[in-house]
Amino acid sequence: MQFNYTIRNPQMLRTFLQEQGYSKNTISAIKHNGALIVNGQTETVRKQLQKDDKVEVHLAQETASHNLIPFEKTLNILYEDEYLLIVSKEAYQNCAPSKEHKHFSLAEQILGYFKQSRQNIVPHIVTRIDRNTSGIVVVAKHGFLHHLMANIHIDKTYLCVCFGEMKAHGIIDAPIARDPASIITRQVNPHGKQAITKYRRLDYISNYSLCEITLLTGRTHQIRVHFQHIGHPIVGDDLYGGGHSCYKHQLLRCFKISFMHPIYDKKIEIQDRYDAIENIFNMI
């Protein structure tokens, strides 16, 4: 992957790269397995740049972990360009391998897609969602892009079905911390990190509410913990009090995201299937 720049002000190449968002690790990787070219000549980060110099940055080629076993299965691709891939994930799939589910993760499925389409790329998951949550996942096509995306605000909107009649709208502002009795679950705790969830009820039928949710912070299991905290656990979420005889995964879906593209500097807005949760709600 290559990036081209025209220098506006005299400065050292290392300083310029840092101003463009290149981390120390990325710069180090470029020195070992990439290239820095100024006006057609290979240079080091100590090169003193002058106004109107042409700089080419050739990122280091990445190698996937041997723990990732690619497999071919059709991806639900919502958006793709040279730098990012955005897909829709169904429930019952990890974003990345875990101790309990070592293979058939989304990362491995995407790696299989890259190999099939002859893209020598290692996927970097930017917006992970829980194994049993469905919807939009953003993937960077290089660690450098992942680093840039980490500094960009991503607006995420979810749909869920929860128990009981929710208020028409509201904000849940309750700090979340790890449950000391578990390595998995979280809980509302006054000593936890600030967590804010905004919601509005879209419909209510037979003791179930359909809600649209906007995350104002991004804590692990935030929506699930907050909805349990206010007495309206998400249907199918047996980890947080929402167990249901018909649904073995939480009825929670990330269906809309928006952010400023780190390279194109334009707003990207992606919407997944809205009816995936709505149809289930209407059948309950």
Coordinates of C-alpha atoms in Angstrom, one line a residue:
M1 CA 0.0 0.0 0.0
Q2 CA 1.4 3.4 -1.0
F3 CA 0.7 7.0 0.0
N4 CA 2.0 10.1 -1.9
Y5 CA 2.5 13.5 -0.5
T6 CA 3.8 16.9 -1.6
I7 CA 5.7 18.8 1.1
R8 CA 4.5 22.3 2.0
N9 CA 7.0 23.3 4.7
P10 CA 10.7 22.3 5.2
Q11 CA 11.0 19.7 8.0
M12 CA 12.6 16.3 8.9
L13 CA 10.9 13.3 7.2
R14 CA 10.3 11.6 10.6
T15 CA 8.5 14.8 11.9
F16 CA 6.3 14.9 8.7
L17 CA 5.3 11.2 9.1
Q18 CA 4.4 11.7 12.7
E19 CA 2.2 14.7 11.7
Q20 CA 0.4 12.4 9.2
G21 CA -0.5 9.9 11.9
Y22 CA 2.2 7.3 11.4
S23 CA 3.0 5.7 14.8
K24 CA 6.5 4.7 15.9
N25 CA 5.7 1.1 15.3
T26 CA 4.5 1.8 11.7
I27 CA 7.6 3.9 10.9
S28 CA 9.8 1.1 12.3
A29 CA 8.0 -1.5 10.2
I30 CA 8.5 0.7 7.1
K31 CA 12.2 0.9 7.7
H32 CA 12.5 -2.9 7.9
N33 CA 9.9 -3.9 5.2
G34 CA 8.8 -0.9 3.3
A35 CA 10.2 2.2 1.7
L36 CA 10.5 6.0 2.1
I37 CA 11.2 7.6 -1.3
V38 CA 11.8 11.4 -1.7
N39 CA 11.9 12.7 -5.3
G40 CA 12.5 9.2 -6.6
Q41 CA 15.4 8.4 -4.1
T42 CA 15.2 6.0 -1.2
E43 CA 15.8 7.9 2.1
T44 CA 15.8 7.5 5.8
V45 CA 13.5 9.2 8.4
R46 CA 16.4 11.7 9.0
K47 CA 16.0 13.2 5.5
Q48 CA 15.5 16.9 5.6
L49 CA 12.6 17.7 3.4
Q50 CA 12.2 20.9 1.4
K51 CA 9.1 22.7 0.1
D52 CA 7.5 20.9 -3.0
D53 CA 9.4 17.6 -2.4
K54 CA 7.5 14.5 -3.4
V55 CA 7.3 11.8 -0.8
E56 CA 6.2 8.2 -1.4
V57 CA 5.5 6.0 1.7
H58 CA 5.4 2.3 0.9
L59 CA 3.8 0.6 3.9
A60 CA 5.4 -2.7 5.2
Q61 CA 3.8 -5.8 3.9
E62 CA 1.9 -7.5 6.8
T63 CA 1.8 -11.3 7.5
A64 CA -1.3 -12.8 9.1
S65 CA -1.0 -14.7 12.3
H66 CA -0.6 -18.5 11.9
N67 CA -3.5 -18.8 14.3
L68 CA -5.8 -17.4 11.6
I69 CA -7.1 -20.1 9.3
P70 CA -8.8 -18.5 6.3
F71 CA -12.0 -20.1 5.0
E72 CA -14.3 -19.2 2.1
K73 CA -17.8 -18.2 2.8
T74 CA -19.7 -15.4 1.1
L75 CA -19.3 -12.1 2.9
N76 CA -22.2 -9.6 3.2
I77 CA -20.1 -6.6 1.9
L78 CA -21.7 -3.2 2.5
Y79 CA -18.8 -1.0 1.4
E80 CA -15.2 -1.5 0.2
D81 CA -12.4 0.7 -1.1
E82 CA -8.6 0.5 -1.2
Y83 CA -8.4 1.1 2.6
L84 CA -11.5 -0.1 4.3
L85 CA -14.0 -3.0 4.2
I86 CA -17.4 -2.8 5.9
V87 CA -19.4 -6.0 6.3
S88 CA -22.5 -7.2 8.0
K89 CA -22.0 -10.0 10.5
E90 CA -24.7 -12.5 11.6
A91 CA -25.0 -13.8 15.2
Y92 CA -23.1 -16.9 16.3
Q93 CA -19.8 -15.7 14.9
N94 CA -16.8 -14.1 16.7
C95 CA -15.2 -11.1 15.1
A96 CA -11.8 -12.7 16.0
P97 CA -10.8 -16.1 17.4
S98 CA -11.2 -16.7 21.1
K99 CA -10.3 -19.5 23.5
E100 CA -13.8 -20.9 23.3
H101 CA -14.2 -20.4 19.5
K102 CA -10.8 -20.8 17.9
H103 CA -11.8 -20.8 14.3
F104 CA -14.4 -19.7 11.7
S105 CA -14.2 -16.1 13.0
L106 CA -15.2 -13.1 10.9
A107 CA -11.5 -12.2 10.6
E108 CA -10.7 -15.6 9.1
Q109 CA -13.7 -15.3 6.8
I110 CA -12.4 -11.9 5.6
L111 CA -8.9 -13.3 5.2
G112 CA -10.3 -16.0 3.0
Y113 CA -12.1 -13.4 0.9
F114 CA -8.9 -11.4 0.5
K115 CA -7.0 -14.5 -0.6
Q116 CA -9.8 -15.4 -3.0
S117 CA -9.8 -11.9 -4.5
R118 CA -6.0 -11.9 -4.6
Q119 CA -5.5 -9.1 -2.1
N120 CA -2.4 -9.7 0.0
I121 CA -4.0 -8.1 3.0
V122 CA -4.3 -8.8 6.7
P123 CA -7.7 -7.7 8.1
H124 CA -7.8 -5.4 11.2
I125 CA -11.1 -5.3 13.0
V126 CA -12.0 -1.7 13.9
T127 CA -15.4 -2.0 15.4
R128 CA -15.9 -5.3 17.1
I129 CA -19.3 -6.5 18.1
D130 CA -20.2 -9.4 20.4
R131 CA -20.4 -12.9 19.1
N132 CA -24.2 -13.0 19.4
T133 CA -24.8 -9.4 18.3
S134 CA -25.3 -8.9 14.5
G135 CA -24.7 -6.1 12.1
I136 CA -22.1 -3.8 10.8
V137 CA -18.3 -4.3 11.4
V138 CA -15.6 -2.0 10.0
V139 CA -12.3 -3.5 8.9
A140 CA -9.1 -1.8 8.1
K141 CA -6.8 -3.2 5.4
H142 CA -3.6 -2.3 7.2
G143 CA -2.4 -1.7 10.7
F144 CA -1.7 2.0 9.7
L145 CA -5.4 2.4 8.7
H146 CA -6.5 0.8 11.9
H147 CA -4.4 3.3 13.8
L148 CA -5.9 6.2 11.9
M149 CA -9.5 4.8 12.5
A150 CA -8.8 4.5 16.2
N151 CA -8.6 8.3 16.3
I152 CA -11.9 8.9 14.4
H153 CA -15.3 9.1 16.0
I154 CA -17.7 6.5 14.6
D155 CA -21.4 7.1 15.2
K156 CA -23.2 3.8 15.7
T157 CA -26.9 3.1 15.8
Y158 CA -28.4 -0.2 17.0
L159 CA -31.8 -1.8 17.0
C160 CA -32.9 -4.1 19.8
V161 CA -35.9 -6.0 21.2
C162 CA -36.2 -5.8 24.9
F163 CA -38.6 -7.0 27.6
G164 CA -41.2 -4.6 28.9
E165 CA -42.6 -1.3 27.9
M166 CA -39.7 1.2 27.6
K167 CA -40.3 4.9 27.9
A168 CA -40.7 6.8 24.7
H169 CA -37.1 8.0 24.9
G170 CA -34.3 8.5 27.4
I171 CA -30.6 8.5 28.2
I172 CA -29.0 5.9 30.4
D173 CA -25.9 7.4 32.2
A174 CA -24.4 4.7 34.4
P175 CA -20.7 3.9 34.7
I176 CA -19.6 0.3 33.8
A177 CA -16.9 -1.8 35.3
R178 CA -15.8 -5.5 35.0
D179 CA -17.8 -7.8 37.3
P180 CA -15.2 -8.9 39.9
A181 CA -16.8 -12.3 40.0
S182 CA -16.4 -12.9 36.2
I183 CA -13.8 -12.5 33.4
I184 CA -16.7 -12.0 30.9
T185 CA -19.5 -10.0 32.4
R186 CA -19.7 -6.3 33.2
Q187 CA -21.9 -4.4 35.6
V188 CA -23.0 -0.9 36.5
N189 CA -20.6 0.3 39.2
P190 CA -20.0 3.8 40.6
H191 CA -16.3 3.2 40.3
G192 CA -16.5 2.2 36.6
K193 CA -15.9 4.2 33.4
Q194 CA -18.5 6.6 32.2
A195 CA -21.0 5.0 29.9
I196 CA -23.9 6.8 28.2
T197 CA -26.6 5.2 26.0
K198 CA -29.4 7.1 24.2
Y199 CA -32.5 5.3 23.1
R200 CA -36.0 5.8 21.7
R201 CA -38.9 3.4 21.6
L202 CA -40.1 2.6 18.1
D203 CA -42.9 0.2 18.9
Y204 CA -44.4 -1.8 21.8
I205 CA -46.3 -5.1 21.5
S206 CA -47.2 -7.7 24.1
N207 CA -44.6 -6.8 26.7
Y208 CA -41.8 -6.3 24.1
S209 CA -40.3 -3.0 23.0
L210 CA -38.5 -2.3 19.7
C211 CA -35.8 0.4 20.4
E212 CA -33.3 2.4 18.4
I213 CA -30.1 3.0 20.3
T214 CA -27.2 5.5 19.9
L215 CA -24.0 4.9 21.8
L216 CA -22.4 8.0 23.2
T217 CA -19.6 6.0 24.7
G218 CA -18.2 2.6 23.7
R219 CA -17.9 0.3 26.7
T220 CA -17.8 -3.5 26.5
H221 CA -21.4 -4.9 26.6
Q222 CA -22.6 -1.4 27.2
I223 CA -26.1 -1.7 25.7
R224 CA -26.7 -5.1 27.3
V225 CA -25.6 -4.0 30.7
H226 CA -27.5 -0.7 30.6
F227 CA -30.8 -2.3 29.5
Q228 CA -30.5 -4.9 32.2
H229 CA -29.7 -2.1 34.7
I230 CA -33.0 -0.3 34.0
G231 CA -35.0 -3.5 34.1
H232 CA -35.5 -4.1 30.4
P233 CA -33.0 -6.8 29.4
I234 CA -32.5 -7.6 25.7
V235 CA -34.5 -10.6 24.5
G236 CA -32.3 -13.6 24.1
D237 CA -29.5 -12.2 26.2
D238 CA -29.2 -14.9 28.9
L239 CA -25.9 -13.5 30.1
Y240 CA -27.7 -10.3 31.3
G241 CA -31.1 -11.5 32.3
G242 CA -32.9 -11.7 29.0
G243 CA -33.1 -15.5 28.4
H244 CA -35.9 -16.5 26.1
S245 CA -37.2 -20.0 25.0
C246 CA -37.2 -19.1 21.3
Y247 CA -34.1 -17.0 20.9
K248 CA -30.6 -18.1 22.0
H249 CA -28.8 -14.9 21.0
Q250 CA -29.6 -11.3 21.9
L251 CA -31.9 -9.5 19.5
L252 CA -29.4 -6.6 19.0
R253 CA -28.1 -5.4 15.7
C254 CA -25.8 -2.6 14.7
F255 CA -27.6 -1.3 11.6
K256 CA -26.1 2.1 10.9
I257 CA -22.8 3.8 11.1
S258 CA -21.2 7.1 9.9
F259 CA -17.7 8.5 10.1
M260 CA -15.2 10.7 8.3
H261 CA -13.0 8.6 6.0
P262 CA -9.4 8.9 7.2
I263 CA -7.9 9.1 3.7
Y264 CA -10.7 10.6 1.5
D265 CA -11.8 13.1 4.1
K266 CA -15.5 12.5 3.2
K267 CA -18.3 11.3 5.3
I268 CA -19.1 7.6 5.0
E269 CA -22.7 6.6 5.9
I270 CA -23.6 2.9 5.8
Q271 CA -26.9 1.3 6.7
D272 CA -27.6 -2.4 7.0
R273 CA -30.9 -4.2 6.8
Y274 CA -33.3 -2.4 9.1
D275 CA -35.9 -5.2 8.9
A276 CA -33.6 -8.0 10.3
I277 CA -34.7 -7.2 13.9
E278 CA -38.0 -5.5 13.0
N279 CA -39.3 -8.7 11.4
I280 CA -38.5 -10.7 14.5
F281 CA -40.2 -8.2 16.7
N282 CA -43.4 -8.4 14.6
M283 CA -43.4 -12.2 14.9
I284 CA -43.0 -12.3 18.7

